[in-house]
PDB file of C-alpha atoms in Angstrom:
ATOM      1  CA  TYR K   1      -0.019   0.007   0.158  1.00  0.00           C
ATOM      2  CA  SER K   2       2.239   2.780  -1.737  1.00  0.00           C
ATOM      3  CA  SER K   3       1.128   5.473  -2.973  1.00  0.00           C
ATOM      4  CA  ILE K   4       0.399   4.079  -6.113  1.00  0.00           C
ATOM      5  CA  GLY K   5      -1.169   0.840  -4.337  1.00  0.00           C
ATOM      6  CA  ILE K   6      -3.039   3.325  -2.610  1.00  0.00           C
ATOM      7  CA  ARG K   7      -4.125   4.357  -5.878  1.00  0.00           C
ATOM      8  CA  VAL K   8      -4.666   1.121  -8.096  1.00  0.00           C
ATOM      9  CA  GLN K   9      -6.405  -0.797  -5.014  1.00  0.00           C
ATOM     10  CA  THR K  10      -9.155   2.150  -5.195  1.00  0.00           C
ATOM     11  CA  TRP K  11      -8.907   2.690  -9.027  1.00  0.00           C
ATOM     12  CA  LEU K  12      -9.819  -1.087  -8.821  1.00  0.00           C
ATOM     13  CA  VAL K  13     -12.657  -0.434  -6.792  1.00  0.00           C
ATOM     14  CA  ALA K  14     -13.660   1.665  -8.825  1.00  0.00           C
ATOM     15  CA  LEU K  15     -14.079  -0.063 -11.616  1.00  0.00           C
ATOM     16  CA  GLU K  16     -16.209  -3.044  -9.864  1.00  0.00           C
ATOM     17  CA  ARG K  17     -18.448   0.001  -8.911  1.00  0.00           C
ATOM     18  CA  ILE K  18     -18.540   1.544 -12.637  1.00  0.00           C
ATOM     19  CA  GLN K  19     -19.334  -1.915 -14.641  1.00  0.00           C
ATOM     20  CA  GLU K  20     -22.458  -2.013 -12.130  1.00  0.00           C
ATOM     21  CA  ARG K  21     -23.758   1.412 -13.767  1.00  0.00           C
ATOM     22  CA  PRO K  22     -22.357   2.378 -16.822  1.00  0.00           C
ATOM     23  CA  LEU K  23     -24.345   4.686 -18.002  1.00  0.00           C
ATOM     24  CA  LEU K  24     -25.355   7.168 -15.380  1.00  0.00           C
ATOM     25  CA  GLY K  25     -22.918   6.559 -12.760  1.00  0.00           C
ATOM     26  CA  TRP K  26     -23.466   6.565  -9.058  1.00  0.00           C
ATOM     27  CA  GLY K  27     -24.004  10.590  -8.122  1.00  0.00           C
ATOM     28  CA  ASN K  28     -21.972  12.744  -6.825  1.00  0.00           C
ATOM     29  CA  LYS K  29     -21.093  11.748  -3.597  1.00  0.00           C
ATOM     30  CA  ALA K  30     -19.411   7.981  -5.369  1.00  0.00           C
ATOM     31  CA  ARG K  31     -16.248   8.854  -4.498  1.00  0.00           C
ATOM     32  CA  SER K  32     -15.809   8.488  -1.537  1.00  0.00           C
ATOM     33  CA  GLU K  33     -19.086   5.558  -1.015  1.00  0.00           C
ATOM     34  CA  VAL K  34     -16.812   3.794  -2.999  1.00  0.00           C
ATOM     35  CA  ILE K  35     -13.977   3.622  -0.809  1.00  0.00           C
ATOM     36  CA  GLN K  36     -15.815   3.174   2.391  1.00  0.00           C
ATOM     37  CA  GLN K  37     -17.851   0.705   1.213  1.00  0.00           C
ATOM     38  CA  SER K  38     -14.990  -1.406  -0.350  1.00  0.00           C
ATOM     39  CA  THR K  39     -14.635  -5.144   1.348  1.00  0.00           C
ATOM     40  CA  THR K  40     -10.888  -5.327   0.449  1.00  0.00           C
ATOM     41  CA  LEU K  41      -9.713  -1.993   1.497  1.00  0.00           C
ATOM     42  CA  PRO K  42      -8.000  -1.677   4.655  1.00  0.00           C
ATOM     43  CA  ASP K  43      -9.894   0.748   7.270  1.00  0.00           C
ATOM     44  CA  GLU K  44      -6.554   3.187   7.100  1.00  0.00           C
ATOM     45  CA  ILE K  45      -6.795   3.799   3.492  1.00  0.00           C
ATOM     46  CA  LYS K  46     -10.331   3.760   4.006  1.00  0.00           C
ATOM     47  CA  ARG K  47     -10.107   6.834   7.375  1.00  0.00           C
ATOM     48  CA  GLU K  48      -7.999   9.016   5.060  1.00  0.00           C
ATOM     49  CA  PHE K  49      -8.348   8.485   1.654  1.00  0.00           C
ATOM     50  CA  GLY K  50     -12.529  10.113   0.458  1.00  0.00           C
ATOM     51  CA  HIS K  51     -11.429  10.290  -3.573  1.00  0.00           C
ATOM     52  CA  LEU K  52     -10.318   8.438  -6.216  1.00  0.00           C
ATOM     53  CA  HIS K  53      -6.873  10.462  -7.528  1.00  0.00           C
ATOM     54  CA  ASN K  54      -8.295  10.301 -11.175  1.00  0.00           C
ATOM     55  CA  TYR K  55     -10.992  12.286 -11.874  1.00  0.00           C
ATOM     56  CA  PHE K  56     -12.029  11.096 -15.125  1.00  0.00           C
ATOM     57  CA  LEU K  57     -12.156   7.666 -12.977  1.00  0.00           C
ATOM     58  CA  GLU K  58     -14.730   9.847 -10.480  1.00  0.00           C
ATOM     59  CA  ILE K  59     -16.401  10.975 -13.711  1.00  0.00           C
ATOM     60  CA  GLN K  60     -17.207   7.629 -14.649  1.00  0.00           C
ATOM     61  CA  LEU K  61     -18.091   6.013 -11.544  1.00  0.00           C
ATOM     62  CA  SER K  62     -20.109   9.683 -10.363  1.00  0.00           C
ATOM     63  CA  TYR K  63     -21.339  10.462 -13.500  1.00  0.00           C
ATOM     64  CA  GLY K  64     -21.179   7.565 -15.867  1.00  0.00           C
ATOM     65  CA  LEU K  65     -20.706   7.358 -20.047  1.00  0.00           C
ATOM     66  CA  ALA K  66     -23.005  11.005 -20.075  1.00  0.00           C
ATOM     67  CA  GLY K  67     -20.736  12.612 -17.630  1.00  0.00           C
ATOM     68  CA  SER K  68     -18.287  11.291 -19.333  1.00  0.00           C
ATOM     69  CA  LEU K  69     -19.012  12.511 -22.610  1.00  0.00           C
ATOM     70  CA  PHE K  70     -20.007  15.893 -21.335  1.00  0.00           C
ATOM     71  CA  LEU K  71     -16.285  16.333 -20.493  1.00  0.00           C
ATOM     72  CA  LEU K  72     -14.391  15.034 -23.079  1.00  0.00           C
ATOM     73  CA  CYS K  73     -16.966  16.695 -25.231  1.00  0.00           C
ATOM     74  CA  PHE K  74     -16.459  20.062 -23.840  1.00  0.00           C
ATOM     75  CA  PHE K  75     -12.420  19.807 -23.405  1.00  0.00           C
ATOM     76  CA  ALA K  76     -12.651  19.050 -27.181  1.00  0.00           C
ATOM     77  CA  TYR K  77     -14.009  22.046 -28.144  1.00  0.00           C
ATOM     78  CA  LEU K  78     -11.939  23.921 -26.052  1.00  0.00           C
ATOM     79  CA  VAL K  79      -8.868  22.504 -27.544  1.00  0.00           C
ATOM     80  CA  GLN K  80     -10.162  22.534 -30.949  1.00  0.00           C
ATOM     81  CA  ALA K  81     -11.686  26.704 -30.578  1.00  0.00           C
ATOM     82  CA  VAL K  82      -7.757  27.935 -29.507  1.00  0.00           C
ATOM     83  CA  TYR K  83      -6.689  25.346 -32.604  1.00  0.00           C
ATOM     84  CA  ARG K  84      -9.097  27.129 -34.699  1.00  0.00           C
ATOM     85  CA  ALA K  85      -8.457  30.494 -33.394  1.00  0.00           C
ATOM     86  CA  TRP K  86      -4.496  30.613 -33.402  1.00  0.00           C
ATOM     87  CA  ARG K  87      -5.147  28.930 -37.090  1.00  0.00           C
ATOM     88  CA  VAL K  88      -6.638  31.741 -38.133  1.00  0.00           C
ATOM     89  CA  GLY K  89      -4.683  34.444 -36.714  1.00  0.00           C
ATOM     90  CA  LEU K  90      -5.707  35.995 -34.051  1.00  0.00           C
ATOM     91  CA  LEU K  91      -4.625  33.913 -30.912  1.00  0.00           C
ATOM     92  CA  GLU K  92      -1.385  34.821 -31.049  1.00  0.00           C
ATOM     93  CA  ASP K  93       1.150  31.493 -30.817  1.00  0.00           C
ATOM     94  CA  GLU K  94       2.337  32.251 -27.223  1.00  0.00           C
ATOM     95  CA  TRP K  95      -1.553  31.681 -26.163  1.00  0.00           C
ATOM     96  CA  ALA K  96      -1.447  28.681 -28.266  1.00  0.00           C
ATOM     97  CA  LEU K  97       1.763  27.221 -26.760  1.00  0.00           C
ATOM     98  CA  PHE K  98       0.671  28.197 -23.100  1.00  0.00           C
ATOM     99  CA  ALA K  99      -2.791  26.310 -23.995  1.00  0.00           C
ATOM    100  CA  LEU K 100      -1.214  23.540 -25.255  1.00  0.00           C
ATOM    101  CA  GLY K 101       1.041  23.506 -22.563  1.00  0.00           C
ATOM    102  CA  PHE K 102      -2.073  23.768 -19.951  1.00  0.00           C
ATOM    103  CA  PHE K 103      -3.859  20.914 -21.652  1.00  0.00           C
ATOM    104  CA  ILE K 104      -1.678  18.553 -22.107  1.00  0.00           C
ATOM    105  CA  TYR K 105      -0.554  18.893 -18.270  1.00  0.00           C
ATOM    106  CA  TRP K 106      -4.595  18.827 -17.104  1.00  0.00           C
ATOM    107  CA  LEU K 107      -4.410  15.870 -18.806  1.00  0.00           C
ATOM    108  CA  PHE K 108      -2.022  13.997 -16.997  1.00  0.00           C
ATOM    109  CA  ILE K 109      -2.068  15.458 -13.375  1.00  0.00           C
ATOM    110  CA  ASN K 110      -5.765  14.533 -13.152  1.00  0.00           C
ATOM    111  CA  ASN K 111      -5.055  10.871 -13.864  1.00  0.00           C
ATOM    112  CA  PHE K 112      -2.869  10.772 -10.696  1.00  0.00           C
ATOM    113  CA  GLU K 113      -4.422  13.434  -9.232  1.00  0.00           C
ATOM    114  CA  SER K 114      -8.559  14.541  -8.746  1.00  0.00           C
ATOM    115  CA  TYR K 115      -8.292  18.456  -8.741  1.00  0.00           C
ATOM    116  CA  LEU K 116     -11.623  19.288 -10.460  1.00  0.00           C
ATOM    117  CA  SER K 117     -13.617  17.755  -7.230  1.00  0.00           C
ATOM    118  CA  PHE K 118     -11.775  20.598  -5.070  1.00  0.00           C
ATOM    119  CA  ASN K 119     -11.962  23.968  -5.626  1.00  0.00           C
ATOM    120  CA  SER K 120      -8.757  25.269  -5.888  1.00  0.00           C
ATOM    121  CA  GLY K 121      -8.420  22.444  -9.096  1.00  0.00           C
ATOM    122  CA  VAL K 122     -12.289  23.679 -10.443  1.00  0.00           C
ATOM    123  CA  PHE K 123     -11.066  27.545 -10.190  1.00  0.00           C
ATOM    124  CA  THR K 124      -7.766  27.580 -11.737  1.00  0.00           C
ATOM    125  CA  PHE K 125      -9.332  25.452 -14.399  1.00  0.00           C
ATOM    126  CA  GLY K 126     -12.153  27.712 -14.931  1.00  0.00           C
ATOM    127  CA  LEU K 127      -9.711  30.689 -14.984  1.00  0.00           C
ATOM    128  CA  VAL K 128      -7.344  29.142 -17.986  1.00  0.00           C
ATOM    129  CA  ALA K 129     -10.242  27.868 -19.608  1.00  0.00           C
ATOM    130  CA  GLY K 130     -12.344  31.124 -19.943  1.00  0.00           C
ATOM    131  CA  GLY K 131      -9.420  33.712 -20.121  1.00  0.00           C
ATOM    132  CA  LEU K 132      -8.228  30.771 -23.172  1.00  0.00           C
ATOM    133  CA  LEU K 133     -12.420  31.186 -24.317  1.00  0.00           C
ATOM    134  CA  THR K 134     -12.561  35.111 -23.227  1.00  0.00           C
ATOM    135  CA  ARG K 135      -8.882  35.665 -25.580  1.00  0.00           C
ATOM    136  CA  VAL K 136     -10.494  33.111 -28.996  1.00  0.00           C
ATOM    137  CA  VAL K 137     -14.096  34.781 -28.531  1.00  0.00           C
ATOM    138  CA  ASN K 138     -12.851  38.366 -28.741  1.00  0.00           C
ATOM    139  CA  GLY K 139     -10.024  37.409 -30.795  1.00  0.00           C
ATOM    140  CA  GLY K 140      -7.063  38.656 -29.918  1.00  0.00           C
ATOM    141  CA  ALA K 141      -5.467  40.755 -27.208  1.00  0.00           C
ATOM    142  CA  GLU K 142      -5.465  44.269 -28.576  1.00  0.00           C
ATOM    143  CA  SER K 143      -8.368  43.703 -30.946  1.00  0.00           C
ATOM    144  CA  SER K 144     -11.855  43.937 -30.381  1.00  0.00           C
ATOM    145  CA  SER K 145     -12.571  43.994 -34.268  1.00  0.00           C
ATOM    146  CA  ALA K 146     -11.406  40.178 -34.741  1.00  0.00           C
ATOM    147  CA  GLU K 147      -8.354  41.285 -37.292  1.00  0.00           C
ATOM    148  CA  PRO K 148      -5.601  38.587 -37.046  1.00  0.00           C
ATOM    149  CA  VAL K 149      -2.205  39.471 -34.706  1.00  0.00           C
ATOM    150  CA  ARG K 150      -0.358  37.700 -37.178  1.00  0.00           C
ATOM    151  CA  SER K 151      -0.841  36.523 -40.451  1.00  0.00           C
ATOM    152  CA  PRO K 152      -2.634  33.068 -41.479  1.00  0.00           C
ATOM    153  CA  SER K 153      -0.234  32.146 -43.798  1.00  0.00           C
ATOM    154  CA  ALA K 154       2.566  32.188 -41.716  1.00  0.00           C
ATOM    155  CA  VAL K 155       1.233  29.019 -40.085  1.00  0.00           C
ATOM    156  CA  THR K 156       2.792  26.372 -42.868  1.00  0.00           C
ATOM    157  CA  THR K 157       0.257  23.266 -43.285  1.00  0.00           C
ATOM    158  CA  ALA K 158       1.325  19.232 -43.308  1.00  0.00           C
ATOM    159  CA  GLY K 159       0.680  18.354 -46.748  1.00  0.00           C
TER     160      GLY K 159
END
């Protein structure tokens, strides 16, 4: 029951429960309930841990396939909006690179923690995603007329 071992053990317990209600899940408190109701986890782990340390498993457990698809669609929309704005020159290279770095970081870190299950994670994600969407919708930093910040021809296409 190392740090990694505890995570794997809670994930295995969650996977069993996900199979029972794959479409709509178990509800908002499922992440802690699945740990508390486990017959395989030691009491010490049950007392110390209240979440699964994997946000994507928590979404699947709590809200099922419907919740997972909603999250995936939102994230895909955000990535696509940022990419399209960068591609046509409405978003600066620095912002696009920041967004790419943040997306990769956020996907990776939420596999081993559950930041979106806590207020600080929701605030951080909302701040970054809101900032990116604001830049995309407003068409760049100083431009309220949605004029490109660089020439779209500066982006080379592979092919």
